Coordinates of C-alpha atoms in Angstrom, one line a residue:
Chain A
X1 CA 0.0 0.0 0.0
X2 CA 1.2 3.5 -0.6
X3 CA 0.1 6.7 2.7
X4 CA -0.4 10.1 1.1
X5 CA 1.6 11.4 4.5
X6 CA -1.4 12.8 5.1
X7 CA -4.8 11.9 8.1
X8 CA -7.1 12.5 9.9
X9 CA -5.8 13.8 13.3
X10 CA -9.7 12.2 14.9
X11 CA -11.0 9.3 14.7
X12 CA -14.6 10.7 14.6
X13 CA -15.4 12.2 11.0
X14 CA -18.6 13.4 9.4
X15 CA -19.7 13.6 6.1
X16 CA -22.4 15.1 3.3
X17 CA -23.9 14.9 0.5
X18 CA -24.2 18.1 -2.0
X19 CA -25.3 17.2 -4.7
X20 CA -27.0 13.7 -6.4
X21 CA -26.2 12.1 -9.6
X22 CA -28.5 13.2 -12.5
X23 CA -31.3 11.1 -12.3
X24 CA -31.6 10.8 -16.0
X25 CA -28.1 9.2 -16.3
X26 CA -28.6 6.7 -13.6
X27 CA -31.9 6.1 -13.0
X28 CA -31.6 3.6 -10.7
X29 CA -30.0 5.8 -8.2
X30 CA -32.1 7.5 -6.1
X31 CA -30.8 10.0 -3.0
X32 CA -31.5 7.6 -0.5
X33 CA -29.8 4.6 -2.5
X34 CA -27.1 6.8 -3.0
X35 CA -26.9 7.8 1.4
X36 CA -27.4 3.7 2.3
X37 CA -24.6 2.7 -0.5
X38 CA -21.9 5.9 0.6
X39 CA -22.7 4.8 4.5
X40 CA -21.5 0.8 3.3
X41 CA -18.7 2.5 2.0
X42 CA -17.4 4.3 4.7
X43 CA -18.4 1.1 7.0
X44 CA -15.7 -0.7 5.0
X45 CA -13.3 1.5 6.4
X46 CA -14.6 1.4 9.6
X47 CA -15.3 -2.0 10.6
X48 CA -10.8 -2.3 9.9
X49 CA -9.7 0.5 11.9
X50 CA -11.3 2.4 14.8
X51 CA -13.1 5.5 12.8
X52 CA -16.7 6.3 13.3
X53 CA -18.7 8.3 10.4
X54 CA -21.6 10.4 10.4
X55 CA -23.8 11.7 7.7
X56 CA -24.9 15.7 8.4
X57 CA -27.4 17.3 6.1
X58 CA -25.9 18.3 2.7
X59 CA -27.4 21.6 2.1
X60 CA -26.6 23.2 -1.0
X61 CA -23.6 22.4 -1.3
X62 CA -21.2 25.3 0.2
X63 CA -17.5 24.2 0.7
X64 CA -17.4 25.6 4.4
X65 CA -19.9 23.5 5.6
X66 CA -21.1 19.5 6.0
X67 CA -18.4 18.2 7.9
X68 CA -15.1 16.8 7.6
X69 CA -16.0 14.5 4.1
X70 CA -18.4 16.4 1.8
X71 CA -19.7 14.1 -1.3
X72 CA -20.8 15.6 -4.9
X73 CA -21.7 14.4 -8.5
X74 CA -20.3 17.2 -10.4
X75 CA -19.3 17.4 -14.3
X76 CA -16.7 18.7 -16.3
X77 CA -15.3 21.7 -15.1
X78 CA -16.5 22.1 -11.4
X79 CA -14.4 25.0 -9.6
X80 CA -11.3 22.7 -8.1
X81 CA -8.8 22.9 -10.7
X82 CA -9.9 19.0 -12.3
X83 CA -12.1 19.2 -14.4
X84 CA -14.3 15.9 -15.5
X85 CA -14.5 14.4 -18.8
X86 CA -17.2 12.9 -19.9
X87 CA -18.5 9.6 -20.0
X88 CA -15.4 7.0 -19.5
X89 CA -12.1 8.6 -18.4
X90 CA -12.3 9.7 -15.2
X91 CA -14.6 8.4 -12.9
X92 CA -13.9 9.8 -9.3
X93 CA -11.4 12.2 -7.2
X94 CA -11.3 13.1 -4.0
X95 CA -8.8 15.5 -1.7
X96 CA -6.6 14.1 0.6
X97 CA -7.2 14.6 4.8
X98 CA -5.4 17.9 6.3
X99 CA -6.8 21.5 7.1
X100 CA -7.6 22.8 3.3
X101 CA -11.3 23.6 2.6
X102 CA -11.3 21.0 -0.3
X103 CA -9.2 18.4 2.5
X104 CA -11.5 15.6 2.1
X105 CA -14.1 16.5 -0.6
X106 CA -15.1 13.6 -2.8
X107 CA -16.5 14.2 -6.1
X108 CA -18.1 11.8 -8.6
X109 CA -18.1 12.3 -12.5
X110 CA -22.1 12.9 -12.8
X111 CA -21.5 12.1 -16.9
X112 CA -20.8 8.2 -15.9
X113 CA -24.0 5.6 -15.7
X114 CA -23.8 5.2 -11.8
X115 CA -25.1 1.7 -10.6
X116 CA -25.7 -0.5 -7.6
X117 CA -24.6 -4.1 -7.8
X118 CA -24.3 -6.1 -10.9
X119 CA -22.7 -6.2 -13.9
X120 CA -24.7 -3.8 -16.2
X121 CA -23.3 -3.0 -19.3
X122 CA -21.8 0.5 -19.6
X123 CA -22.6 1.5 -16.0
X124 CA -20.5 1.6 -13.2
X125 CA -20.6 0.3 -9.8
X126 CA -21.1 3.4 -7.4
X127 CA -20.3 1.5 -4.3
X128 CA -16.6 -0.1 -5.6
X129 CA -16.0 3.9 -6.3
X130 CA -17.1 5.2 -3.6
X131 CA -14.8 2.7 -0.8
X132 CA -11.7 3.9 -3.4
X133 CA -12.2 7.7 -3.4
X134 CA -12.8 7.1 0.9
X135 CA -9.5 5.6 0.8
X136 CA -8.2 8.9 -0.9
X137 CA -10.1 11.0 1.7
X138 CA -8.4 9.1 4.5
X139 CA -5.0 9.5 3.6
X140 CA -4.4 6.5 1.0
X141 CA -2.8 6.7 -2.6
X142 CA -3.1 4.5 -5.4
X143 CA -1.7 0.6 -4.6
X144 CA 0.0 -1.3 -7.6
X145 CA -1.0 -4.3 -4.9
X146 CA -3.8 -6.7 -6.2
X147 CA -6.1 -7.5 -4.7
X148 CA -7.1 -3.5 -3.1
X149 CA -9.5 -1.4 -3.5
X150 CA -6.9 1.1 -3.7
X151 CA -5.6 0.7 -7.2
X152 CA -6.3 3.0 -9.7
X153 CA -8.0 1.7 -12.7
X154 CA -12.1 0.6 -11.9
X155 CA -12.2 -3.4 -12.4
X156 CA -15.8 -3.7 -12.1
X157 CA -18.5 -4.1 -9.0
X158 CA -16.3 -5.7 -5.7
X159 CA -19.7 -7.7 -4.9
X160 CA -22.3 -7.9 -2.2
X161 CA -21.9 -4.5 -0.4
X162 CA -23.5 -5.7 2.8
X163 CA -21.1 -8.6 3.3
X164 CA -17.6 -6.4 1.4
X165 CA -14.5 -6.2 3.5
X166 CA -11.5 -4.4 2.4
X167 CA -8.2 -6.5 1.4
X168 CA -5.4 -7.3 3.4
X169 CA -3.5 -4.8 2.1
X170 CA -5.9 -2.0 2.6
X171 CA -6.6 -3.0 6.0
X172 CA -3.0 -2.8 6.8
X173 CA -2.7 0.4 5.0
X174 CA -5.6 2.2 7.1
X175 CA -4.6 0.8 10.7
X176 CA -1.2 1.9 10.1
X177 CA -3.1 5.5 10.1
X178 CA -5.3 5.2 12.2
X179 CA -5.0 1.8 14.8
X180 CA -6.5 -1.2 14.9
X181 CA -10.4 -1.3 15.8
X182 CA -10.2 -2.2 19.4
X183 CA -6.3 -2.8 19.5
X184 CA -3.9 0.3 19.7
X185 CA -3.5 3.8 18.5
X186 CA -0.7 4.0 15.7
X187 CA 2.9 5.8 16.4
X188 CA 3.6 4.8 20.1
X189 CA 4.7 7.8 22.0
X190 CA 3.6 9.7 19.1
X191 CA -0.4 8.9 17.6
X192 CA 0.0 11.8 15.3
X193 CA 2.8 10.2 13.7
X194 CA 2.4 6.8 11.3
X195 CA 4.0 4.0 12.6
X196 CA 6.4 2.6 10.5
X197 CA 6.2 -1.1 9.3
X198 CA 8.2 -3.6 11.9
X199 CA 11.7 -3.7 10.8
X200 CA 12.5 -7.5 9.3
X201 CA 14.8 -9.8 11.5
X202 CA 18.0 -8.6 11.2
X203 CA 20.2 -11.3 8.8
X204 CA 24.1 -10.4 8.9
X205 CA 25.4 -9.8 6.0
X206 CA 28.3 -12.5 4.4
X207 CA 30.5 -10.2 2.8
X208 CA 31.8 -12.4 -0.2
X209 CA 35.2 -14.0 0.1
X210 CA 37.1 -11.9 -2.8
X211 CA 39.6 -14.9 -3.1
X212 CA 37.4 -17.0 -3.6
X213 CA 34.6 -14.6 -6.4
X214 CA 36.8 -13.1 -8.5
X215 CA 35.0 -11.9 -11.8
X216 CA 38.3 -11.6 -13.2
X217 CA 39.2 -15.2 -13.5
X218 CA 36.1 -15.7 -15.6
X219 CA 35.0 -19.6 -15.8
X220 CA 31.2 -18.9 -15.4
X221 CA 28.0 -21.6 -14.9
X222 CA 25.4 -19.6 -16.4
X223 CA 25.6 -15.9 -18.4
X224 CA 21.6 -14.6 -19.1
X225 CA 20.7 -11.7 -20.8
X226 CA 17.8 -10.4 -18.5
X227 CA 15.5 -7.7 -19.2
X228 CA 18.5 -6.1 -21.6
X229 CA 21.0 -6.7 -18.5
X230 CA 23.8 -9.5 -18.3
X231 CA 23.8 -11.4 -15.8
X232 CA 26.8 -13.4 -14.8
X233 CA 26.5 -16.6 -12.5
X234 CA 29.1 -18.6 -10.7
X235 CA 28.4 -20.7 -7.4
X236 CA 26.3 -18.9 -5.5
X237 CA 26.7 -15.9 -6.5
X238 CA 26.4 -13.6 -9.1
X239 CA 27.1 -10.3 -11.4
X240 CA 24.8 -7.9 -13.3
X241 CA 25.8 -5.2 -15.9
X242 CA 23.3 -3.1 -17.2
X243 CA 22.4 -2.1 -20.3
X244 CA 24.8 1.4 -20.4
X245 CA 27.3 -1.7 -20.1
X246 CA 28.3 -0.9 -16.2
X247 CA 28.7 -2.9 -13.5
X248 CA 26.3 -2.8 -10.8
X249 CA 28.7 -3.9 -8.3
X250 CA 32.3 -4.9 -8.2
X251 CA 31.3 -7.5 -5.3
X252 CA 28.8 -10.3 -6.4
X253 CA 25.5 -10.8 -5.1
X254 CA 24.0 -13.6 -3.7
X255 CA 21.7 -15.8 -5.8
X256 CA 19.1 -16.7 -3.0
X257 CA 19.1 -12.7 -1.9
X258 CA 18.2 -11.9 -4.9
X259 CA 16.3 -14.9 -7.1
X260 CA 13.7 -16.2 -4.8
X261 CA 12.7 -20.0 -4.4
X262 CA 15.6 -21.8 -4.9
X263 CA 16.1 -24.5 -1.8
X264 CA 18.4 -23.9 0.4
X265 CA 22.0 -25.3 -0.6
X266 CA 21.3 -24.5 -4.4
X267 CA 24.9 -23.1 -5.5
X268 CA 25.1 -23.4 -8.9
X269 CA 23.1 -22.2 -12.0
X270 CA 23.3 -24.4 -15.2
X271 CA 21.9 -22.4 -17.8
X272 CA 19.2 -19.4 -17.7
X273 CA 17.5 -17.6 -20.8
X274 CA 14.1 -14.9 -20.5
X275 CA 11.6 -16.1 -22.4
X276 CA 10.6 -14.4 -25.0
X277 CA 6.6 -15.2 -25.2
X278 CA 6.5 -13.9 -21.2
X279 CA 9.7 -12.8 -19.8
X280 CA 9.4 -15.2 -17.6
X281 CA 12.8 -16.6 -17.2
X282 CA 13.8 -20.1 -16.5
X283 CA 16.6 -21.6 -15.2
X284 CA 18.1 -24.8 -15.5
X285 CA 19.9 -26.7 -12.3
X286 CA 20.8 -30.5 -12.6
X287 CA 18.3 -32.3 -13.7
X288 CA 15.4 -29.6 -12.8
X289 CA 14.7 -26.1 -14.2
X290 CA 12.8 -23.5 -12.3
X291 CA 10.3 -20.8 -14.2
X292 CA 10.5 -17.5 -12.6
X293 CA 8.0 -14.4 -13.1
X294 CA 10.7 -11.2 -12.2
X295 CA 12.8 -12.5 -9.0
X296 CA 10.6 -15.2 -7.0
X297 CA 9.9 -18.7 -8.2
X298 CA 6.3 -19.7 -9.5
X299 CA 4.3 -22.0 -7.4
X300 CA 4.5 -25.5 -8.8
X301 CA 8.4 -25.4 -9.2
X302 CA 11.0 -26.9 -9.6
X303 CA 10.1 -29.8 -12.6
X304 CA 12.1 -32.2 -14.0
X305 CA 14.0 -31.3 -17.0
X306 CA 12.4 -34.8 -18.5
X307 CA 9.6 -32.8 -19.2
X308 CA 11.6 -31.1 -22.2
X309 CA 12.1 -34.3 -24.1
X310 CA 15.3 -33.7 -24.9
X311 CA 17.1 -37.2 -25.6
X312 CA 20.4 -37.6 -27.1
X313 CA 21.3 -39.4 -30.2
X314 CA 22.0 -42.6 -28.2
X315 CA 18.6 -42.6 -26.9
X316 CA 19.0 -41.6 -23.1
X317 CA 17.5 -38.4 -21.4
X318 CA 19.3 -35.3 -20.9
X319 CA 20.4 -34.8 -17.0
X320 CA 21.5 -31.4 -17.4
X321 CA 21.6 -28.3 -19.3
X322 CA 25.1 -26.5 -20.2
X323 CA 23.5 -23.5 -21.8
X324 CA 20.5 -22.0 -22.8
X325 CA 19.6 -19.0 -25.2
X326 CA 17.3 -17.6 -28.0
X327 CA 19.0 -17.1 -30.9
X328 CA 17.6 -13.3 -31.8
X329 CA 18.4 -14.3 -35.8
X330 CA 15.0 -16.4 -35.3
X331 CA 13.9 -16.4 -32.1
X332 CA 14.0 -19.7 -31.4
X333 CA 15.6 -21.6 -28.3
X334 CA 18.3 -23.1 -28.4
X335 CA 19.3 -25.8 -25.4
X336 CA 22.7 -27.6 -25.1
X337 CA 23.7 -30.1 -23.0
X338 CA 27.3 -32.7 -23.3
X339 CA 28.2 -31.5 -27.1
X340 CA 24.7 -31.5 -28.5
X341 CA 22.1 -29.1 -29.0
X342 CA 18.4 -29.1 -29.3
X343 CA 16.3 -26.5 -31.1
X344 CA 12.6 -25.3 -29.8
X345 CA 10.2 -23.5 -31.2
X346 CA 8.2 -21.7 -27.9
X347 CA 4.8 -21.1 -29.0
X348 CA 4.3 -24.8 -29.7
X349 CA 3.7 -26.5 -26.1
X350 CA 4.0 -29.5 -25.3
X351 CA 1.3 -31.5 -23.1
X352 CA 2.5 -29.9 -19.4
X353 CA 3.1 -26.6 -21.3
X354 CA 6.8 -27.2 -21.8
X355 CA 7.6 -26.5 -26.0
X356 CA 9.1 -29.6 -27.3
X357 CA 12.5 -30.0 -29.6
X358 CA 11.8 -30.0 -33.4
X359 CA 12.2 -32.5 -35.4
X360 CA 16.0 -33.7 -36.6
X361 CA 17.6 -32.8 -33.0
X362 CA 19.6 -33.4 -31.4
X363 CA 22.9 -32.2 -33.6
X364 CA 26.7 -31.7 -32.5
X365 CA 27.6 -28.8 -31.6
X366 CA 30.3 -28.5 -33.8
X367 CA 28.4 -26.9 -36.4
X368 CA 28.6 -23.9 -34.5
X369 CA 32.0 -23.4 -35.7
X370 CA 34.8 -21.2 -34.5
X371 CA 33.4 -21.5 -31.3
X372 CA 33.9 -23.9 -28.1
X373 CA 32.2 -26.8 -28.5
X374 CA 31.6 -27.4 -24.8
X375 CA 30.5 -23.6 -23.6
X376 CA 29.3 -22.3 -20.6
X377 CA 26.6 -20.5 -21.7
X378 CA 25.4 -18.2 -24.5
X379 CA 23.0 -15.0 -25.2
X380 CA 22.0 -13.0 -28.2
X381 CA 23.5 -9.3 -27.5
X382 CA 23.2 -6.1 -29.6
X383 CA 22.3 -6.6 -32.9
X384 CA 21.1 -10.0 -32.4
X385 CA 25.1 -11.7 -32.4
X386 CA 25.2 -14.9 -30.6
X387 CA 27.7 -14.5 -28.0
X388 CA 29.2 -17.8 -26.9
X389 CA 31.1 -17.6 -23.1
X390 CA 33.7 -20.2 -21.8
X391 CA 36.5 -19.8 -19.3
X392 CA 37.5 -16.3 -19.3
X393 CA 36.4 -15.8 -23.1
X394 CA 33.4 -15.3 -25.9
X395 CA 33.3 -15.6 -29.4
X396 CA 30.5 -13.5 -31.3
X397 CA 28.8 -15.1 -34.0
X398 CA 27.7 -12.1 -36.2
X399 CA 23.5 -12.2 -36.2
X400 CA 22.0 -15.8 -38.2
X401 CA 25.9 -17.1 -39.0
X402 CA 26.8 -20.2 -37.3
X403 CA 29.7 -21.1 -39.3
X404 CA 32.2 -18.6 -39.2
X405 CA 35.5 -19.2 -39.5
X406 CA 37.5 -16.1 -38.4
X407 CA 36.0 -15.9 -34.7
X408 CA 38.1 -14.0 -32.3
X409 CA 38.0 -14.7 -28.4
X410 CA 37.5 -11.9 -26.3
X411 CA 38.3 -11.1 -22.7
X412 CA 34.7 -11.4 -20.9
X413 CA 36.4 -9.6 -18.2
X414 CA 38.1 -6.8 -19.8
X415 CA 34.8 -7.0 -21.9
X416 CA 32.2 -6.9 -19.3
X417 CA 32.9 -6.7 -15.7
X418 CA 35.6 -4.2 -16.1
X419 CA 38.7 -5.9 -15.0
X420 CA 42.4 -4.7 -15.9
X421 CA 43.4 -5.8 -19.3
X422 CA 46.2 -8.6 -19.1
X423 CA 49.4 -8.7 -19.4
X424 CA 50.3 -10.4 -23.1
X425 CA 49.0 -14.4 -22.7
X426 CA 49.2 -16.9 -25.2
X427 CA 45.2 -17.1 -26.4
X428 CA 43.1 -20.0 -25.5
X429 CA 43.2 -23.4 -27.4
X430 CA 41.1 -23.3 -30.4
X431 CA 38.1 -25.0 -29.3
X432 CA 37.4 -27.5 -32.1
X433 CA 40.8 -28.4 -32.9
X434 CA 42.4 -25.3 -34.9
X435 CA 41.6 -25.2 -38.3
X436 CA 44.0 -22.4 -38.8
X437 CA 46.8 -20.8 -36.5
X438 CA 45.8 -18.6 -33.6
X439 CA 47.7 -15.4 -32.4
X440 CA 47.5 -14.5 -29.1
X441 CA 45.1 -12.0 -27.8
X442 CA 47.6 -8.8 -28.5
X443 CA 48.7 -10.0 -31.4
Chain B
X1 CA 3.0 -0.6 -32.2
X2 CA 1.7 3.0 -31.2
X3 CA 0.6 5.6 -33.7
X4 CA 2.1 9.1 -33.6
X5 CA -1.3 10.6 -32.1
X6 CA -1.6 7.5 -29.5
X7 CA 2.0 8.4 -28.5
X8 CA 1.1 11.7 -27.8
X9 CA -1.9 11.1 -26.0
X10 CA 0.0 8.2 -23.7
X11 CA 2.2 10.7 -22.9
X12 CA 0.2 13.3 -21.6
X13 CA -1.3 10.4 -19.7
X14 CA 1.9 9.2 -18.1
X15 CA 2.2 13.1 -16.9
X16 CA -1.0 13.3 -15.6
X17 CA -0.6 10.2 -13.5
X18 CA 2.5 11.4 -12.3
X19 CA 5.1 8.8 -14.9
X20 CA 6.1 12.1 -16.4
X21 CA 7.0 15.5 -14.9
X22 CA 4.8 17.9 -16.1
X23 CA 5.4 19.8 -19.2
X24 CA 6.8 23.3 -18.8
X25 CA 5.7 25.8 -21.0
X26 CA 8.5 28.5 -20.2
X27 CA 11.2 25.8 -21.2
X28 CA 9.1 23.7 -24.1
X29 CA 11.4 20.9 -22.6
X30 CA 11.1 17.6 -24.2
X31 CA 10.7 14.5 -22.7
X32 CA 13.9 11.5 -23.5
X33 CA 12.9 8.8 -25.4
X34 CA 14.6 6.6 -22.1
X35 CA 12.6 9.0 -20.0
X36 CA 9.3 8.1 -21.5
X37 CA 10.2 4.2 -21.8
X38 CA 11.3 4.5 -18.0
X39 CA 7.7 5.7 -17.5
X40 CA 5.7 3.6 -19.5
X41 CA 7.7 0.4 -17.9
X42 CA 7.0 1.9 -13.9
X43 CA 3.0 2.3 -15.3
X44 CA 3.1 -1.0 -16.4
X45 CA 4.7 -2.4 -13.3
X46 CA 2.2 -0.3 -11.3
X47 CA -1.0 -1.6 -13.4
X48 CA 0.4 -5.1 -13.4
X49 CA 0.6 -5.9 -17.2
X50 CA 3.9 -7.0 -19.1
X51 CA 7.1 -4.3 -18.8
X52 CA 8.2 -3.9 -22.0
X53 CA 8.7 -0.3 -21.8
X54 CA 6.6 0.4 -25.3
X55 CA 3.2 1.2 -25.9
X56 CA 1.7 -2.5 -26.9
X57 CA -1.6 -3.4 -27.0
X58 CA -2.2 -4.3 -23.4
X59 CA -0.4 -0.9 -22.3
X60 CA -2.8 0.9 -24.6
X61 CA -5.8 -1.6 -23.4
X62 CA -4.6 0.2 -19.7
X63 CA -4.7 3.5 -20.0
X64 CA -8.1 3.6 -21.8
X65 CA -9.7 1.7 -18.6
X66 CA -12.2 4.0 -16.6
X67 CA -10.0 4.8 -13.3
X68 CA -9.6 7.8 -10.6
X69 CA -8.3 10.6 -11.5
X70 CA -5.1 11.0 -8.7
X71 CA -2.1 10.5 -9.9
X72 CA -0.4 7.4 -9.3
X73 CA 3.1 8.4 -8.2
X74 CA 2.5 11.4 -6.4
X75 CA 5.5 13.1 -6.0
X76 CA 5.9 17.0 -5.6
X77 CA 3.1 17.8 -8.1
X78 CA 0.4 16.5 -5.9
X79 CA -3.4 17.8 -6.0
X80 CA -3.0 19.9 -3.3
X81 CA 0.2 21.1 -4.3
X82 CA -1.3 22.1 -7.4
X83 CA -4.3 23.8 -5.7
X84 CA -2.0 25.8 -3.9
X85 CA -0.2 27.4 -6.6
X86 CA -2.9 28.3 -8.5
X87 CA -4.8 29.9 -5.7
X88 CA -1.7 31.8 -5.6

């Protein structure tokens, strides 16, 4: 949930209506409808934390008077700076709590089809309006959280008004203003002040063994191009550059901090590649891969790579993946495991949802030539190149060639997790047996 | 993808939702194309539809739906902010 900084300093409010929606417009909606459904929306607030709420007549509608909360259906421009529009758009606004004459005024676009309860086509629900624009006129702001009544964009009627209680994280949201009904004020010494959220148990931090993590010395698990970052695995840890090609740290993080779901003792990544169909992003450990949506684990993993029906030529199941990508040429996805490679095609699914390999795999990977035949891992990077990582080196294949013979290594390190360049090294073997002579890297 | 005239539109939404700061008529500043992409990708984190920092169908879909009209990120261009400078 998301506090405006701003509340109530009372617990006992009172509230008004000015003006009624056009009866011509919503014609089911008559005053007293509209009192009995705005009182069920303030109760929602009420029956979580300990605020009371009483109507006072509504008068005609002067901004001085009718109590702390003063309700109108007003349209287009009405004299507070935000203007309506129409039909659709806009439905609702209302003024958050503190000591301005429009602190707390509620207004409701009198241009929509106001309704109570049901699905009508084209109208909307007056009650599931009102408990959000009461949130506003408390002291809440919008809420990305789902489910809450406080997010921003109207989702159709919440249901049976008499029986509607507010979600978890609006409840939390409004006793952390205002108390818990029959339980505490808020702030402690201080009930004018919002308490702030309990702190999480405190979990020392293992600063990382620089011996042991060097980024330098290269020799990776898993390397995943993530949401336009790279991310670099090894053991338990990893390294992120972003997309400007910095580093985000020189120290490496650690994979359970930051990728949630893994068991405990997991400490090293096989492969990983984002989907492309869902950015979802999967990784591969052992004999199981793990789909992720953003950082945490979906329910229902880990499975067993078996469900990819990758076998090799000599008929037995794969038992582990070496690297994973999608090759940007045609965005297919590529998985390799002990010198041979299967290709899938993701928007063909399998029976558990898992795609399948196409037909004719798997092949060696040796027609990827130039490159090392036993890699640690590979992404597609700028313009779609296939960049191929083993040891402390990676080979670019230019975008859709797979056979290309004059394929340079690079440092990774000097490359992408800004280490020193080295001293003049004879280059690494060529990894298919040479077909030519290699130089070393500063030759 | 997004038509010029959408692209406008989405981003006048994105600054009345608070994505965007508002425009500034004494400096007719433009917004960055990673500025607007930054903000499209927070609204679609926000409304809980696929970041991909562009305006795609479901993004579109989004900002079309009925909704309140308080920003989303309220930041130092808040209503009452606002209310206070013009009364001044």
């Amino acid at each position: 949930y998301a506090l405006s900084g701003l509340k109530w300093h009372k617990s006992d409010l009172t509230w008004s209506v000015h003006s009624y929606p056009t009866p011509s417009r919503s014609p089911g909606l008559p005053s007293t409808m509209v009192d009995s459904i705005l009182t069920h929306a303030f109760k929602a607030w009420s029956d979580a934390a300990p605020l009371t709420f009483h109507q006072q007549p509504g008068g005609g509608g002067s901004a001085s008077s009718g109590g702390d909360i003063r309700v109108s259906f007003n349209s287009l421009l009405h004299d507070d700076g935000y203007p309506f529009d129409g039909l659709g758009g806009t439905l609702a606004h209302a003024f958050f709590p503190g000591r301005d004459d429009v602190s707390g005024d509620t207004h409701f676009d009198d241009h929509e089809r106001w309704s109570y309860g049901g699905e009508s086509s084209g109208t909307t629900d007056l009650f599931t309006v009102a408990v959000h624009e009461f949130g506003h006129a408390l002291g809440l702001s919008h809420s990305s959280s789902d489910p809450s009544i406080m997010r921003p964009y109207y989702q159709g009627p919440v249901g049976d008004i008499l029986h509607y209680q507010l979600a978890l994280d609006d409840r939390l949201a409004i006793q952390q203003l205002y108390g818990i009904k029959g339980g505490q004020q808020p702030g402690g010494v201080d009930p004018n002040l919002p308490r702030l959220p309990s702190p999480p148990p405190t979990k020392p931090t293992k600063p990382s063994d620089p011996s042991v993590h060097d980024r330098c010395h290269g020799g990776f698990d898993a390397v995943a191009n993530i949401r336009g970052e790279v991310f670099f695995f090894q053991g338990a840890h990893f390294w992120r550059t972003t997309r400007d090609g910095s580093l985000v740290s020189l120290n490496p993080a650690q994979i359970q901090n930051f990728w949630m779901g893994f068991p405990p003792g997991t400490n090293k990544i096989d492969a990983v590649y984002e989907r492309k169909s869902d950015s979802s992003i999967i990784f591969f450990v052992g004999s199981q891969y793990w789909v992720f949506k953003d950082t945490v684990a979906m329910s229902g993993y880990p499975r067993p790579l078996s469900e990819w029906g990758m076998k090799r030529k000599s008929g037995a199941l794969v038992d582990r993946v070496d690297a994973a990508f999608i090759w940007a040429h045609n965005g297919k996805t590529y998985l390799f495991s002990q010198g041979e490679f299967w290709r899938f095609d993701e928007s063909r699914k399998g029976q558990r949802g898992t795609p399948q390999p196409e037909p004719g795999y798997p092949r060696d990977n040796s027609l990827w030539t130039g490159v090392p035949s036993r890699m640690d891992d590979i992404i597609s990077w700028g313009e779609g190149d296939a960049h191929f990582f083993k040891d402390n080196h990676y080979w670019v294949l230019k975008s859709g060639g797979m056979n290309q013979d004059s394929v340079e290594p690079k440092s990774i390190g000097v490359d992408w997790l800004r280490c020193p360049v080295p001293p003049s090294t004879s280059a690494p073997a060529n990894p298919d047996g040479p077909r030519r002579c290699r130089c070393d890297l500063t030759d | 993808s997004a038509m010029p005239e959408q692209y406008s539109r989405a981003v006048d939404w994105l600054s009345r939702y608070g994505y965007l700061p508002p425009p500034d008529p004494r400096t007719s500043k433009l917004q960055t194309k990673e500025g607007i992409e930054k903000a499209i990708r927070v609204m679609q984190r926000f409304g809980g539809v696929r970041e991909t920092g562009v305006l795609d169908g479901e993004t579109l879909k989004l900002m079309s739906t009925p909704r309140c009209s308080l920003p989303d990120i309220v930041g130092g261009e808040d209503m009452l902010k606002k209310r206070r400078r013009r009364r001044r």
